[in-house]
Coordinates of C-alpha atoms in Angstrom, one line a residue:
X1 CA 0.0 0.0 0.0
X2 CA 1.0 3.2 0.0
X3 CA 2.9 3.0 2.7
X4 CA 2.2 6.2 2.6
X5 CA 1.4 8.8 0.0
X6 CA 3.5 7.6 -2.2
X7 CA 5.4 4.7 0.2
X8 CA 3.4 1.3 -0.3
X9 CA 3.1 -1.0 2.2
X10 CA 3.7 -5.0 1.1
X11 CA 6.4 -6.9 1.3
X12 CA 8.9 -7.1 -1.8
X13 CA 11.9 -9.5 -2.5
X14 CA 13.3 -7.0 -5.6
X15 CA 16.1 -5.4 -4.9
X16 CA 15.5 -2.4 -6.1
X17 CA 11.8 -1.0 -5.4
X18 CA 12.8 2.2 -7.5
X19 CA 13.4 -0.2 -10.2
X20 CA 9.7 -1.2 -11.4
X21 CA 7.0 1.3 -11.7
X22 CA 4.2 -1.7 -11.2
X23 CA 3.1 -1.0 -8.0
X24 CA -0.7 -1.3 -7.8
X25 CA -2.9 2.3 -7.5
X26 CA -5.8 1.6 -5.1
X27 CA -4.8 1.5 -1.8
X28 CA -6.3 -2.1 -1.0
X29 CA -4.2 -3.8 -3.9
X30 CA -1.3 -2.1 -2.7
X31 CA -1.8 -3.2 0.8
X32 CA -2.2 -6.6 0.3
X33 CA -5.1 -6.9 3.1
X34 CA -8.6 -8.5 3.4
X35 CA -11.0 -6.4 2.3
X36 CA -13.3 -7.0 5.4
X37 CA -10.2 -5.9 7.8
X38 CA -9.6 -2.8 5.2
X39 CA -13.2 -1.5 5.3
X40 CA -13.2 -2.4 9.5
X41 CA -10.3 -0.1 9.7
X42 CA -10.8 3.1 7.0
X43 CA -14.0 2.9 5.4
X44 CA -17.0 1.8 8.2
X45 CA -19.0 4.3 9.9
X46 CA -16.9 5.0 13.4
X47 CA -20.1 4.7 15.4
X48 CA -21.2 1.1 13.8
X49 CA -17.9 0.0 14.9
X50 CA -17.4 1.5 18.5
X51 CA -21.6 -0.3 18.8
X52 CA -20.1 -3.8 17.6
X53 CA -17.0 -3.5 20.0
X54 CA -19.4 -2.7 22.6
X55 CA -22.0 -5.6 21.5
X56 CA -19.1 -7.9 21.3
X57 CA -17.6 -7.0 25.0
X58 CA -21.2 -7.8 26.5
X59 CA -21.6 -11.0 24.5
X60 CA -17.8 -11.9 26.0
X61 CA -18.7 -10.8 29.5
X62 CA -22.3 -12.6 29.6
X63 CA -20.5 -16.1 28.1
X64 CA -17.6 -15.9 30.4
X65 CA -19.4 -15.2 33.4
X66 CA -22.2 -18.5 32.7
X67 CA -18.7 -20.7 31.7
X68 CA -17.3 -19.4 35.2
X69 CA -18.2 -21.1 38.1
X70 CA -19.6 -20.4 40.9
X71 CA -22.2 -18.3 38.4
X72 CA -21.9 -14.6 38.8
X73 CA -25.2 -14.4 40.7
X74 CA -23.5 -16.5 43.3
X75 CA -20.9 -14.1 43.6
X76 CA -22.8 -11.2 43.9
X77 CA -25.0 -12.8 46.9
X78 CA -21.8 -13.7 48.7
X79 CA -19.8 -10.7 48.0
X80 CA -20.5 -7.3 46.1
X81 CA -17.9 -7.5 42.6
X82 CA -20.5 -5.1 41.1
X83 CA -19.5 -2.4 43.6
X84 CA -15.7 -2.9 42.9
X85 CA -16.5 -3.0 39.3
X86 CA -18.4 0.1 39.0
X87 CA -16.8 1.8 41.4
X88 CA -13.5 1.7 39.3
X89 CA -15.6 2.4 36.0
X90 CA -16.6 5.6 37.5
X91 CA -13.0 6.5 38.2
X92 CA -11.7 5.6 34.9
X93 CA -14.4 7.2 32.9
X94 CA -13.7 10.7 34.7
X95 CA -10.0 10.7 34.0
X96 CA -11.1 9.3 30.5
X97 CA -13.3 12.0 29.6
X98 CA -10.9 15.2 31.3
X99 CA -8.2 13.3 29.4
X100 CA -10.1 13.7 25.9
X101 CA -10.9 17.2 26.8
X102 CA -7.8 18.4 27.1
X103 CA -6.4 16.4 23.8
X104 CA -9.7 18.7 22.3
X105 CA -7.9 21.9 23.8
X106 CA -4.5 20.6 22.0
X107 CA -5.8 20.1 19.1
X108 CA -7.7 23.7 19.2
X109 CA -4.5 25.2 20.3
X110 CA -2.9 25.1 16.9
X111 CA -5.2 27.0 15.3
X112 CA -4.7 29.9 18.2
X113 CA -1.9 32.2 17.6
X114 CA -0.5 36.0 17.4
X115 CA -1.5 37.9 14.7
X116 CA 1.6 37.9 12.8
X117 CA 1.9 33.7 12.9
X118 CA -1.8 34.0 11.7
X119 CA -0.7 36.0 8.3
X120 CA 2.4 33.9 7.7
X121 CA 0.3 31.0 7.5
X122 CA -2.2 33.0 5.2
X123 CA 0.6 34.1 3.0
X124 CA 2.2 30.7 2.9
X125 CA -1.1 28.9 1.9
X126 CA -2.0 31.6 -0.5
X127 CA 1.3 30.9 -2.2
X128 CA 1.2 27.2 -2.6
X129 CA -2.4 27.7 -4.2
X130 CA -0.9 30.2 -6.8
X131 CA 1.6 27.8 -7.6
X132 CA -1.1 25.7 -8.1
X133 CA -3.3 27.7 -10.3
X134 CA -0.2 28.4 -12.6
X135 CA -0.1 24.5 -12.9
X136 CA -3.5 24.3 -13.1
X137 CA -4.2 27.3 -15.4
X138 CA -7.3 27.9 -13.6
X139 CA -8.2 29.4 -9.8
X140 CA -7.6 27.1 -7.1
X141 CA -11.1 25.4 -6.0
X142 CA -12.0 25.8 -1.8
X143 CA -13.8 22.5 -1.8
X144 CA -10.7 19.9 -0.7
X145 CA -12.6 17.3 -2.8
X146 CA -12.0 20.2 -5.9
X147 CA -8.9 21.1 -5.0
X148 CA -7.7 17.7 -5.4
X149 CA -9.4 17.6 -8.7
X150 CA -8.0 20.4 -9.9
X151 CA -4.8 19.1 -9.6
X152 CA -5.2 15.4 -10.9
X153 CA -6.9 16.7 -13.9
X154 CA -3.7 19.3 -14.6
X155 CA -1.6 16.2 -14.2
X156 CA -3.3 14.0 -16.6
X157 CA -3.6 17.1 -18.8
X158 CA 0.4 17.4 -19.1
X159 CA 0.9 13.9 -18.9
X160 CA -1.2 13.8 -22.3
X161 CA 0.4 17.0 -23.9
X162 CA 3.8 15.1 -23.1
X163 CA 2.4 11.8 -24.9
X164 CA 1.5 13.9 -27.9
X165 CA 4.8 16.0 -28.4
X166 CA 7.2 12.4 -28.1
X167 CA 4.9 11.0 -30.3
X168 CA 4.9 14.0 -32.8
X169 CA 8.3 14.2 -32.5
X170 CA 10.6 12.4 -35.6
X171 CA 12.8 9.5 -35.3
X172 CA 16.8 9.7 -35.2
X173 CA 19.0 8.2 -37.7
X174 CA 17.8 4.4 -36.3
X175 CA 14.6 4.8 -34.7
X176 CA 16.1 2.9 -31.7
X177 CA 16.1 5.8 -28.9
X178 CA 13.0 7.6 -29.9
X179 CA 10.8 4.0 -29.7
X180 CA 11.9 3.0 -26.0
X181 CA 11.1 6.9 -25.1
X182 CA 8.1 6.5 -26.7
X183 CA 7.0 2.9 -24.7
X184 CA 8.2 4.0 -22.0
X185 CA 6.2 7.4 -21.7
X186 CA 3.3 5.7 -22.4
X187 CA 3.7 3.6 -20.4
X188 CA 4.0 6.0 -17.7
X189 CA 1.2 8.4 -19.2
X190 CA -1.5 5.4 -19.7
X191 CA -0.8 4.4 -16.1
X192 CA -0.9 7.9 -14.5
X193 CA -4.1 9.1 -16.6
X194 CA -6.1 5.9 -15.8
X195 CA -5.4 6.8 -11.8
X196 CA -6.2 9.8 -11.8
X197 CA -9.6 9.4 -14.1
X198 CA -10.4 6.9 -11.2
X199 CA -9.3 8.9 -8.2
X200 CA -11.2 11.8 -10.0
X201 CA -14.4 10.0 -9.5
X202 CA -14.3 8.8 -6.1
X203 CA -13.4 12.5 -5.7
X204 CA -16.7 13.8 -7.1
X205 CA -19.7 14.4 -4.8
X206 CA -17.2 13.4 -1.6
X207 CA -17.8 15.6 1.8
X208 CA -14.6 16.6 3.5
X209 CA -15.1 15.1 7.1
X210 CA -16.4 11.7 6.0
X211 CA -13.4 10.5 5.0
X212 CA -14.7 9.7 1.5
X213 CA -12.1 12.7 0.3
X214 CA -9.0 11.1 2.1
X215 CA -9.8 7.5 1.5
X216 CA -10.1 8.7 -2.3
X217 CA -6.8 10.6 -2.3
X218 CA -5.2 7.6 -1.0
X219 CA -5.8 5.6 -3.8
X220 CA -3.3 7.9 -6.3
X221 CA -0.2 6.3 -6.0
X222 CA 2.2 9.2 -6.7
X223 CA 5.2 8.7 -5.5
X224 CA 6.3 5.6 -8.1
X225 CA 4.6 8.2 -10.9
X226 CA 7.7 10.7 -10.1
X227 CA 10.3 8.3 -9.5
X228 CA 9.1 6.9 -13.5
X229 CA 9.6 10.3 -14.5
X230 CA 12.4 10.5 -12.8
X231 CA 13.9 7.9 -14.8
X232 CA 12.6 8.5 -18.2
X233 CA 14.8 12.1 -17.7
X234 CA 17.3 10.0 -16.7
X235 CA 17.7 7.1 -19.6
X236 CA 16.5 9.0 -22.1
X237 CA 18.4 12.4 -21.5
X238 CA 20.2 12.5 -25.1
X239 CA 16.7 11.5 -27.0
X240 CA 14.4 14.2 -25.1
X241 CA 14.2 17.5 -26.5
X242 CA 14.1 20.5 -24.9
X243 CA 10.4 20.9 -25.4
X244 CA 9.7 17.6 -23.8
X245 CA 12.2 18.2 -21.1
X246 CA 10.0 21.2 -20.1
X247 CA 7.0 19.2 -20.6
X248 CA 8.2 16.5 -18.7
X249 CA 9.5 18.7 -16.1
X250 CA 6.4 20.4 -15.7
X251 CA 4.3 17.4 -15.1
X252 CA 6.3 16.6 -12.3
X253 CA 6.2 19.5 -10.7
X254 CA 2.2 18.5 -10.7
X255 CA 2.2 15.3 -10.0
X256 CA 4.2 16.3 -6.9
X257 CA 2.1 19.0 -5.7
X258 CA -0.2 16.2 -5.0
X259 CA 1.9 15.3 -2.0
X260 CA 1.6 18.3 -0.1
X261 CA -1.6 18.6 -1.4
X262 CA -3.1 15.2 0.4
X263 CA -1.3 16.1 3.4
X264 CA -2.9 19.4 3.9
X265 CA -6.4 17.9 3.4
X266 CA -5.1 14.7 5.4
X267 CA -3.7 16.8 8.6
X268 CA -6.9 18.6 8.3
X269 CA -9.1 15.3 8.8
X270 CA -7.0 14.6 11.7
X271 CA -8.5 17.4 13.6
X272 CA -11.8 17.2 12.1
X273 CA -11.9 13.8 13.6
X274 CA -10.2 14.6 16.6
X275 CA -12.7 17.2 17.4
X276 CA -15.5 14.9 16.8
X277 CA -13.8 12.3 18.8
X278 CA -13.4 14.1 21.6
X279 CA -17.3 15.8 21.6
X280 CA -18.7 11.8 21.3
X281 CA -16.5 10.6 24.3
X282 CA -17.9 13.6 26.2
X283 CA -21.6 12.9 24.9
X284 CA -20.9 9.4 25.9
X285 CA -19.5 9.9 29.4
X286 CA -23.0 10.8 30.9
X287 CA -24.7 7.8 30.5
X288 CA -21.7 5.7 31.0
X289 CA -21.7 7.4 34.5
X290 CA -25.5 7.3 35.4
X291 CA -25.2 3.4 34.4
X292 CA -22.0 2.5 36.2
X293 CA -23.4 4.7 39.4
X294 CA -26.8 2.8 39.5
X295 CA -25.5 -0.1 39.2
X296 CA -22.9 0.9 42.4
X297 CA -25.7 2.2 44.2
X298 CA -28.7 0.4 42.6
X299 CA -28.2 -2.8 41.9
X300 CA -27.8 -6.5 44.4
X301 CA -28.5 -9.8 44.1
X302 CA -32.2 -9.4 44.2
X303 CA -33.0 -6.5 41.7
X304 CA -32.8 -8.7 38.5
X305 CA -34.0 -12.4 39.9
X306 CA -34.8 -14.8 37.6
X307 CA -32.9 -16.7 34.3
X308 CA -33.7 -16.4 30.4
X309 CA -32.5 -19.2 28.4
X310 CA -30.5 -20.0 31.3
X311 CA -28.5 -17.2 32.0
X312 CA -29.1 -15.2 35.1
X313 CA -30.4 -11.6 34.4
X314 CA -28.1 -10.0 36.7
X315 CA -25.5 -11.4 34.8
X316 CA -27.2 -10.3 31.7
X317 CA -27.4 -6.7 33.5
X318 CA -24.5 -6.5 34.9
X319 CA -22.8 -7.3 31.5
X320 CA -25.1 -4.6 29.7
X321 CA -24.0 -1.9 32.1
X322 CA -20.2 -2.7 31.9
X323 CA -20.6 -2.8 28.0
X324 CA -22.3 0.5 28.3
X325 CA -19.8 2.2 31.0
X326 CA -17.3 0.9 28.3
X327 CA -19.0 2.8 25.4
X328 CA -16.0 6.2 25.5
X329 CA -13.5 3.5 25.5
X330 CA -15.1 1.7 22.2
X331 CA -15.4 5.1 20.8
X332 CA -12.0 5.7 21.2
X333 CA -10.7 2.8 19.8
X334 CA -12.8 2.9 17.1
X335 CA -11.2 6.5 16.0
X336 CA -7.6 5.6 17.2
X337 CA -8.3 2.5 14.6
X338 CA -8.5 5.0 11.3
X339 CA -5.9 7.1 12.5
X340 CA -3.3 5.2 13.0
X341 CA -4.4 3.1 10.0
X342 CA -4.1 6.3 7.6
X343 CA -0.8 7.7 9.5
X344 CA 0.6 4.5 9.1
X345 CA 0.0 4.8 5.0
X346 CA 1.1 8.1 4.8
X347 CA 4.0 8.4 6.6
X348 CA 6.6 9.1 3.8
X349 CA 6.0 12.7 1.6
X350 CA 7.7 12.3 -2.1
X351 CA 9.0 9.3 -4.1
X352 CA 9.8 6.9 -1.5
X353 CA 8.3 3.4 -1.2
X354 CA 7.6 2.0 2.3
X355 CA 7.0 -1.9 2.4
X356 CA 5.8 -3.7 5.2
X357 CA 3.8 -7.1 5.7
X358 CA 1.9 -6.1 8.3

């Protein structure tokens, strides 16, 4: 995978990745990973899978507590584990909660600044988007689904204009030099065009904060693209023109605004998400806390008698309220889950190819 934004992830016994330009474009191919575990990880709704971890802890609490013996209900007549249970909960989703609000206030605190830090990072932003709008020959879209439109379709525009003025171009004295150039930037242009054509229209009628932008963007693999073009320059020096070496040149310089580009928009959904993270686990607190205190204060071995299907219902209750006093900690992980998924694929900027098996 794309180890990173242009680093894949996958293991590889060539010597040399720099030396084939076959890496695969989606993100799933170049990962190498079950789809199910791929969509578990980037592309399900955070809430459905924080409400399965929390399903799946009381369906693991209620089946070891009837393969345990004595039976919980035993235990709770003889002693009281639902006090010390709950009684720790309560502790742990205080700290929990003061802990997320004060990751919220880090978060927050990088958008606060003097006034002057606040125009240097207007000045620098307004320059990278005229530097793309003279690439794009066009104003720089606002939308981050746009902007990252704007500059896959200025790629795949020069990468065309490039195919057209080798192929236009005549032969040498034996042909030879000009036919690998031309195989090998169509090649490169066939390859690049088709990704971007794709990328383009996972891009179109995406949302910025549901991830349908990012998870798009990850799916242009850039960094093997430069290090092709890279080459081409490289093995073909004496054969290029000075025409093509601009053109080349110049869709380069696109194709690797892309980097920066996804970062930006990538950084950005970090603290999108953060923020949201951080407003559920505090939406989720309060009725973790009511549960885990009634059951401290409410609950002993005669307010649920009875069994269903043989199962006790204070076991059945007591592993509903711990699954429900766990619900901030399922949110969490759920969140942590796509983070570290994406960080982990992103971590190199530029033409360098990560591989891992994992």
């Amino acid at each position: 995978m794309t180890g990173p934004a242009g680093a894949t992830s996958g293991t590889d016994d060539a010597p040399d990745a720099d030396s084939s330009a076959d890496t695969a474009d989606t993100m799933r191919e170049r990962a190498g990973e079950n789809r199910v575990k791929l969509w578990l990880l980037l592309r399900a709704n955070r809430l459905v899978v924080a409400a399965v971890l929390t399903f799946a802890v009381f369906v693991a609490f209620v089946a070891v507590a009837v393969a345990l013996s004595p039976s919980l209900a035993t235990k709770v007549g003889a002693s009281d584990p639902i006090e010390t249970l709950f009684a720790s909960m309560i502790t742990a989703i205080v700290t929990g909660a003061t802990l997320v609000v004060t990751i919220g206030q880090l978060v927050l605190t990088q958008e606060n600044g003097p006034l002057g830090d606040q125009r240097e990072r207007m000045d620098d932003t307004l320059a990278v988007r005229d530097d793309i709008a003279d690439l794009t020959d066009g104003p720089t879209p606002t939308d981050p689904a746009a902007f990252l439109d704007a500059i896959l379709g200025a790629a795949a525009g020069h990468a065309q204009d490039l195919r057209d003025s080798v192929d236009d171009e005549e032969d040498d004295a034996d042909g030879s030099g000009r036919d690998a150039l031309r195989a090998e930037v169509d090649d490169l242009v066939t390859g690049l065009t088709e990704n971007a054509d794709a990328v383009r229209g996972q891009l179109d009628g995406a949302e910025f904060g549901s991830f349908d932008v990012v998870f798009a963007a990850l799916n242009f693999d850039y960094g093997p693209k430069i290090g092709q073009i890279e080459r081409i320059a490289a093995d073909h020096d004496e054969a290029l023109t000075d025409d093509e070496r601009g053109r080349l040149g110049e869709l380069k310089a696109t194709v690797s605004l892309f980097g920066p580009a996804r970062e930006h928009v990538k950084t950005l959904y970090f603290q999108w998400a953060l923020i949201d993270l951080s407003r559920l686990i505090l939406y989720a607190a309060v009725p973790a806390l009511v549960v885990a205190g009634l059951m401290l204060t409410a609950v002993d071995a005669g307010t649920f008698p009875g069994r269903t299907l043989g199962v006790d219902h204070v076991t059945l209750a007591v592993g509903g309220a711990f699954a429900v006093a766990l619900l901030p900690f399922s949110l969490f992980v759920s969140y942590l889950l796509r983070v570290l998924t994406l960080a982990k694929r992103t971590l190199a900027i530029g033409p360098l190819v990560l591989r891992d098996s994992e």
